[in-house]
mmCIF file of C-alpha atoms in Angstrom:
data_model
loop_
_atom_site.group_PDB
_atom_site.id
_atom_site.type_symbol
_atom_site.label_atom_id
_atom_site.label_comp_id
_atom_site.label_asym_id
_atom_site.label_seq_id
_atom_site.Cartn_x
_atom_site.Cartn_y
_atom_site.Cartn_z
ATOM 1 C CA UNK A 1373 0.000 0.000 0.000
ATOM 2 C CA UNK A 1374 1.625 3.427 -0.714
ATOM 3 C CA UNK A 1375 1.348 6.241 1.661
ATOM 4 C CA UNK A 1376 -1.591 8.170 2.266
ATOM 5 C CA UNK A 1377 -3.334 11.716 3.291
ATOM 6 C CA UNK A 1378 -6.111 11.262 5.314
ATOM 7 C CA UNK A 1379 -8.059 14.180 5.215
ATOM 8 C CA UNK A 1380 -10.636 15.303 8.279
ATOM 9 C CA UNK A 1381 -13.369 16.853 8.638
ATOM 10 C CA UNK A 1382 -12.872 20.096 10.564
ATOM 11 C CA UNK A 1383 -14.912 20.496 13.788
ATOM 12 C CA UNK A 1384 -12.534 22.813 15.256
ATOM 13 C CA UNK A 1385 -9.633 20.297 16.027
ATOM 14 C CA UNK A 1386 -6.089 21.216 15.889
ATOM 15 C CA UNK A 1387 -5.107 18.796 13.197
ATOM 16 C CA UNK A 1388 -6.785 18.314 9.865
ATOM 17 C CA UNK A 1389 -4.711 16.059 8.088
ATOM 18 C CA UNK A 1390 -2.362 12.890 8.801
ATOM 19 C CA UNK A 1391 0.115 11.329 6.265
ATOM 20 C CA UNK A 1392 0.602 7.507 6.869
ATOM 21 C CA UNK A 1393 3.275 5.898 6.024
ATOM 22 C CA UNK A 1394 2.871 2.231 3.458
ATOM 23 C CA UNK A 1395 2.060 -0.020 7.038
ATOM 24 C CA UNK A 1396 -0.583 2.735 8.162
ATOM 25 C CA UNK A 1397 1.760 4.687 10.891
ATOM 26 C CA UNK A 1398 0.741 8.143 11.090
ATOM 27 C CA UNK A 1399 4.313 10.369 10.056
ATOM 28 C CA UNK A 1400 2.790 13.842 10.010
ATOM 29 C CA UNK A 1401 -0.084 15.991 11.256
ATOM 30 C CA UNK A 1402 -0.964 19.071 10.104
ATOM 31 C CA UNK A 1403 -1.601 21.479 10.926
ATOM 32 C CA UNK A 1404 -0.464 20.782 14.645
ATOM 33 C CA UNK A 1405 -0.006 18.120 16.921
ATOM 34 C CA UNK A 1406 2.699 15.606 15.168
ATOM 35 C CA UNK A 1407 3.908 14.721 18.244
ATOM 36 C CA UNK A 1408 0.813 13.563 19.719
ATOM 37 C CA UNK A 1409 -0.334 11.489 16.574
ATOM 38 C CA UNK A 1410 3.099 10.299 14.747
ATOM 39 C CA UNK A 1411 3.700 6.388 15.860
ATOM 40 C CA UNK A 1412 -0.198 5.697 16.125
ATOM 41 C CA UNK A 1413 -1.104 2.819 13.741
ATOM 42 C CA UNK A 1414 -4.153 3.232 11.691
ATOM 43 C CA UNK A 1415 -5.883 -0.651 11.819
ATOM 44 C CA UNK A 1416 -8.820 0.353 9.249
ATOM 45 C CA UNK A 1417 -6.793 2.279 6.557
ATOM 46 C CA UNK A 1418 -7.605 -0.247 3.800
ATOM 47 C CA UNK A 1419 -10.947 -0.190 4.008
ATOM 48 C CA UNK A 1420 -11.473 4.014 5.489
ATOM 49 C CA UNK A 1421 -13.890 6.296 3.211
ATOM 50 C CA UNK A 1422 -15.729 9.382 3.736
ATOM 51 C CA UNK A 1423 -17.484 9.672 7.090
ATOM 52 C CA UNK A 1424 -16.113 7.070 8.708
ATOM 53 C CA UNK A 1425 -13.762 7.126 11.825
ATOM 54 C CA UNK A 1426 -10.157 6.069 11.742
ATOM 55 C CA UNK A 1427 -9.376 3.049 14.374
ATOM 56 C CA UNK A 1428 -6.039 2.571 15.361
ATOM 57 C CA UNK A 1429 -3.668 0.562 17.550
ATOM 58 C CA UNK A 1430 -0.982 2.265 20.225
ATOM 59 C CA UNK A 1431 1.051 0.496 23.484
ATOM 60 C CA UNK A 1432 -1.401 -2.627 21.884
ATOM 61 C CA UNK A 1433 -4.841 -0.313 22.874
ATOM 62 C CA UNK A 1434 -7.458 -0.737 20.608
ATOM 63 C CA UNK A 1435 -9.164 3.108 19.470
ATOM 64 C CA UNK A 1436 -10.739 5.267 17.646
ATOM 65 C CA UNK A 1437 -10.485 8.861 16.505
ATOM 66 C CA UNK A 1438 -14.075 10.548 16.995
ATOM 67 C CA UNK A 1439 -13.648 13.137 13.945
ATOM 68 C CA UNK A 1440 -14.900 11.695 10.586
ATOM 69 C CA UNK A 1441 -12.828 11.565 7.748
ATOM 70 C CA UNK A 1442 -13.597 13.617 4.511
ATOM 71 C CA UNK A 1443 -11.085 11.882 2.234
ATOM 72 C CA UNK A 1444 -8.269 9.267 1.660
ATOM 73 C CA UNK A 1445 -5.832 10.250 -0.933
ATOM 74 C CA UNK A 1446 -2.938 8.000 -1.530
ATOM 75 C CA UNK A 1447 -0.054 10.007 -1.628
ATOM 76 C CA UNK A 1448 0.681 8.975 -5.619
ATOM 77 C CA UNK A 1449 0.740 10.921 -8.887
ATOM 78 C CA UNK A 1450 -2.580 11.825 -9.985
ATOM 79 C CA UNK A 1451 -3.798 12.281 -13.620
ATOM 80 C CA UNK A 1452 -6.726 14.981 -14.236
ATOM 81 C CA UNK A 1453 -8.889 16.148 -16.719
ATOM 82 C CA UNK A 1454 -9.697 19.775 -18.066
ATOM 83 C CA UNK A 1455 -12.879 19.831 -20.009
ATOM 84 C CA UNK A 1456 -14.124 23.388 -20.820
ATOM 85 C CA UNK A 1457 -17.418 24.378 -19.372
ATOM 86 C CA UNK A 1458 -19.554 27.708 -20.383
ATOM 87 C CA UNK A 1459 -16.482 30.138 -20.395
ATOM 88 C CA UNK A 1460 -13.736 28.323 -18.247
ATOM 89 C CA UNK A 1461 -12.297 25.155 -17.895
ATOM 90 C CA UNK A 1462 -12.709 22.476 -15.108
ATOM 91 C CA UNK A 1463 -10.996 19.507 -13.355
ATOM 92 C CA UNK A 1464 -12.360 15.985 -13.377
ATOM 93 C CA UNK A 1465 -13.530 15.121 -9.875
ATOM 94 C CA UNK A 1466 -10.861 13.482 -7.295
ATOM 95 C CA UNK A 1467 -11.949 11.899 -3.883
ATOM 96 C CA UNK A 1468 -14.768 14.666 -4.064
ATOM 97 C CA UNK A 1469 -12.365 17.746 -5.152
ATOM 98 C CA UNK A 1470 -12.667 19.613 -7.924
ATOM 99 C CA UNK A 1471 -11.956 23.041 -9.356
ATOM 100 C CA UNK A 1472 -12.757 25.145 -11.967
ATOM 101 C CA UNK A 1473 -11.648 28.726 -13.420
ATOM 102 C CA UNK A 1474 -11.766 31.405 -16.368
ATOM 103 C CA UNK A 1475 -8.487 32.362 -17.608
ATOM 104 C CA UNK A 1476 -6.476 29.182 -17.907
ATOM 105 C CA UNK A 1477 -6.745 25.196 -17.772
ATOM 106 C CA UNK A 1478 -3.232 25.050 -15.738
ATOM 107 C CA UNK A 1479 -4.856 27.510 -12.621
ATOM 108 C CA UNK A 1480 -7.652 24.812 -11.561
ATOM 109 C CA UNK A 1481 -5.065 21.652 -11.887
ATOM 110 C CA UNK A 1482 -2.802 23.513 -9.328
ATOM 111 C CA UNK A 1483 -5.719 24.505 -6.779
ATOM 112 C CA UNK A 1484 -6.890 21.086 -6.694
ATOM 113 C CA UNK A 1485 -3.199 19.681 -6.054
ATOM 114 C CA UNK A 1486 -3.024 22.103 -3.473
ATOM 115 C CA UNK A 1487 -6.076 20.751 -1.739
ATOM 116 C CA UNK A 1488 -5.157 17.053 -2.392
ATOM 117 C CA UNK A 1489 -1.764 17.253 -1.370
ATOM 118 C CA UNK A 1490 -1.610 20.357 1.029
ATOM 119 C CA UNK A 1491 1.629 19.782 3.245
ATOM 120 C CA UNK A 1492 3.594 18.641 -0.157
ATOM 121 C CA UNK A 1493 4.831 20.695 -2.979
ATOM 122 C CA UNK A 1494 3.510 19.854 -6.239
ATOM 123 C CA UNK A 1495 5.158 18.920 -10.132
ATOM 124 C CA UNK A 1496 2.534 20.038 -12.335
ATOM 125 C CA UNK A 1497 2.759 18.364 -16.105
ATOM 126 C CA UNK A 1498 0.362 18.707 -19.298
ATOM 127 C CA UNK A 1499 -0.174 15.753 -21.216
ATOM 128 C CA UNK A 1500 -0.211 14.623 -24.424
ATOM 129 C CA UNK A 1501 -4.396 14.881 -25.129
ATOM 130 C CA UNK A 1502 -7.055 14.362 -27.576
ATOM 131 C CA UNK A 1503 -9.414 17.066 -27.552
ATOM 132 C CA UNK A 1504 -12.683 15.478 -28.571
ATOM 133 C CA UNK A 1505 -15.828 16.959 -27.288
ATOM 134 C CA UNK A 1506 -15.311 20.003 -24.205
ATOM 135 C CA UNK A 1507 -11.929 18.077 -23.247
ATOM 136 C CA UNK A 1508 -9.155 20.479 -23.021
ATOM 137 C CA UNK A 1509 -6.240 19.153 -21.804
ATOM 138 C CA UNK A 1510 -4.817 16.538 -19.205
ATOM 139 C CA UNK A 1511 -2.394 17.187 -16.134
ATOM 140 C CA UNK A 1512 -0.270 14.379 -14.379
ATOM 141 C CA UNK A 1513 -0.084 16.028 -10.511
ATOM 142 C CA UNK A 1514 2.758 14.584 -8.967
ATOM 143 C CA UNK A 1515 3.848 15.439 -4.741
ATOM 144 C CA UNK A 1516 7.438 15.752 -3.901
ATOM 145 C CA UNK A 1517 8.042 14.049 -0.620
ATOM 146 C CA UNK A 1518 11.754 15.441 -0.275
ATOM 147 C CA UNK A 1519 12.206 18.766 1.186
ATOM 148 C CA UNK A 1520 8.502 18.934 2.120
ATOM 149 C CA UNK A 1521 8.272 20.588 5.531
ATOM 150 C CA UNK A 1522 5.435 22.099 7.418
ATOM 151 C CA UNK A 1523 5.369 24.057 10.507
ATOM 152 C CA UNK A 1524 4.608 21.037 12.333
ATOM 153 C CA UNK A 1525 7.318 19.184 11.328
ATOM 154 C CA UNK A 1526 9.678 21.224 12.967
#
């Protein structure tokens, strides 16, 4: 399994987000608490979707974090589609994200990378396409684990 971003709903908690490593160990938490979360093992990551609550294992105690989760994103290169719509161009839908905008079909690929992968920066690519119908273009969003730092992480 390749790492993941779990994304959480926000009902005023400090941390929004957890990055888990391939075994389901929590590395990072953003936007605080790291030190509190990294080390927990996520049981249920497999099988976790939207609105459901993240179990876990720590010191062998069986748990569960009360805060559903929005999304699951593995932490992977993702390839999106820009289809024009009215007068401006928007992404395919991703784990329930999506953008859209008037001046460019780059601009909405690099807002919804930002939301997928929010603690990592970002390669942004155009692909080769067929433009048949409203597609414009396709994008191959790729996160760069090196040299990605948060406040948290420090």
């Amino acid at each position: 399994m390749a790492q993941m971003i779990i994304h959480f709903q926000d009902m005023g908690q400090d941390f929004l987000r957890w990055q888990v490593d391939e075994t389901g160990t929590v590395i990072g938490s953003w936007p605080f608490q790291k030190q509190v979360w990294a080390g927990l093992q996520v049981t249920n990551l497999a099988k976790l979707k939207k609105d459901e609550l993240v179990r876990h294992n720590r010191f062998d105690e069986e748990g569960s974090i009360s805060i559903p989760v929005k999304a699951v994103v593995p932490l992977a290169p993702v390839e999106v589609t820009v289809r024009q719509d009215g007068d401006g161009y928007v992404t395919s839908s991703f784990k329930g994200f999506k953008f859209s905008c008037t001046h460019s079909p780059e601009y909405p690929v690099r807002t919804l990378a930002k939301k997928l992968f929010p603690d990592h920066e970002c390669q942004v690519d155009q692909l080769d396409c067929d433009r048949t119908g409203r597609v414009d273009s396709k994008w191959l969003i790729t996160p760069i684990m090196e040299g990605s730092q948060h406040a948290s992480d420090q």
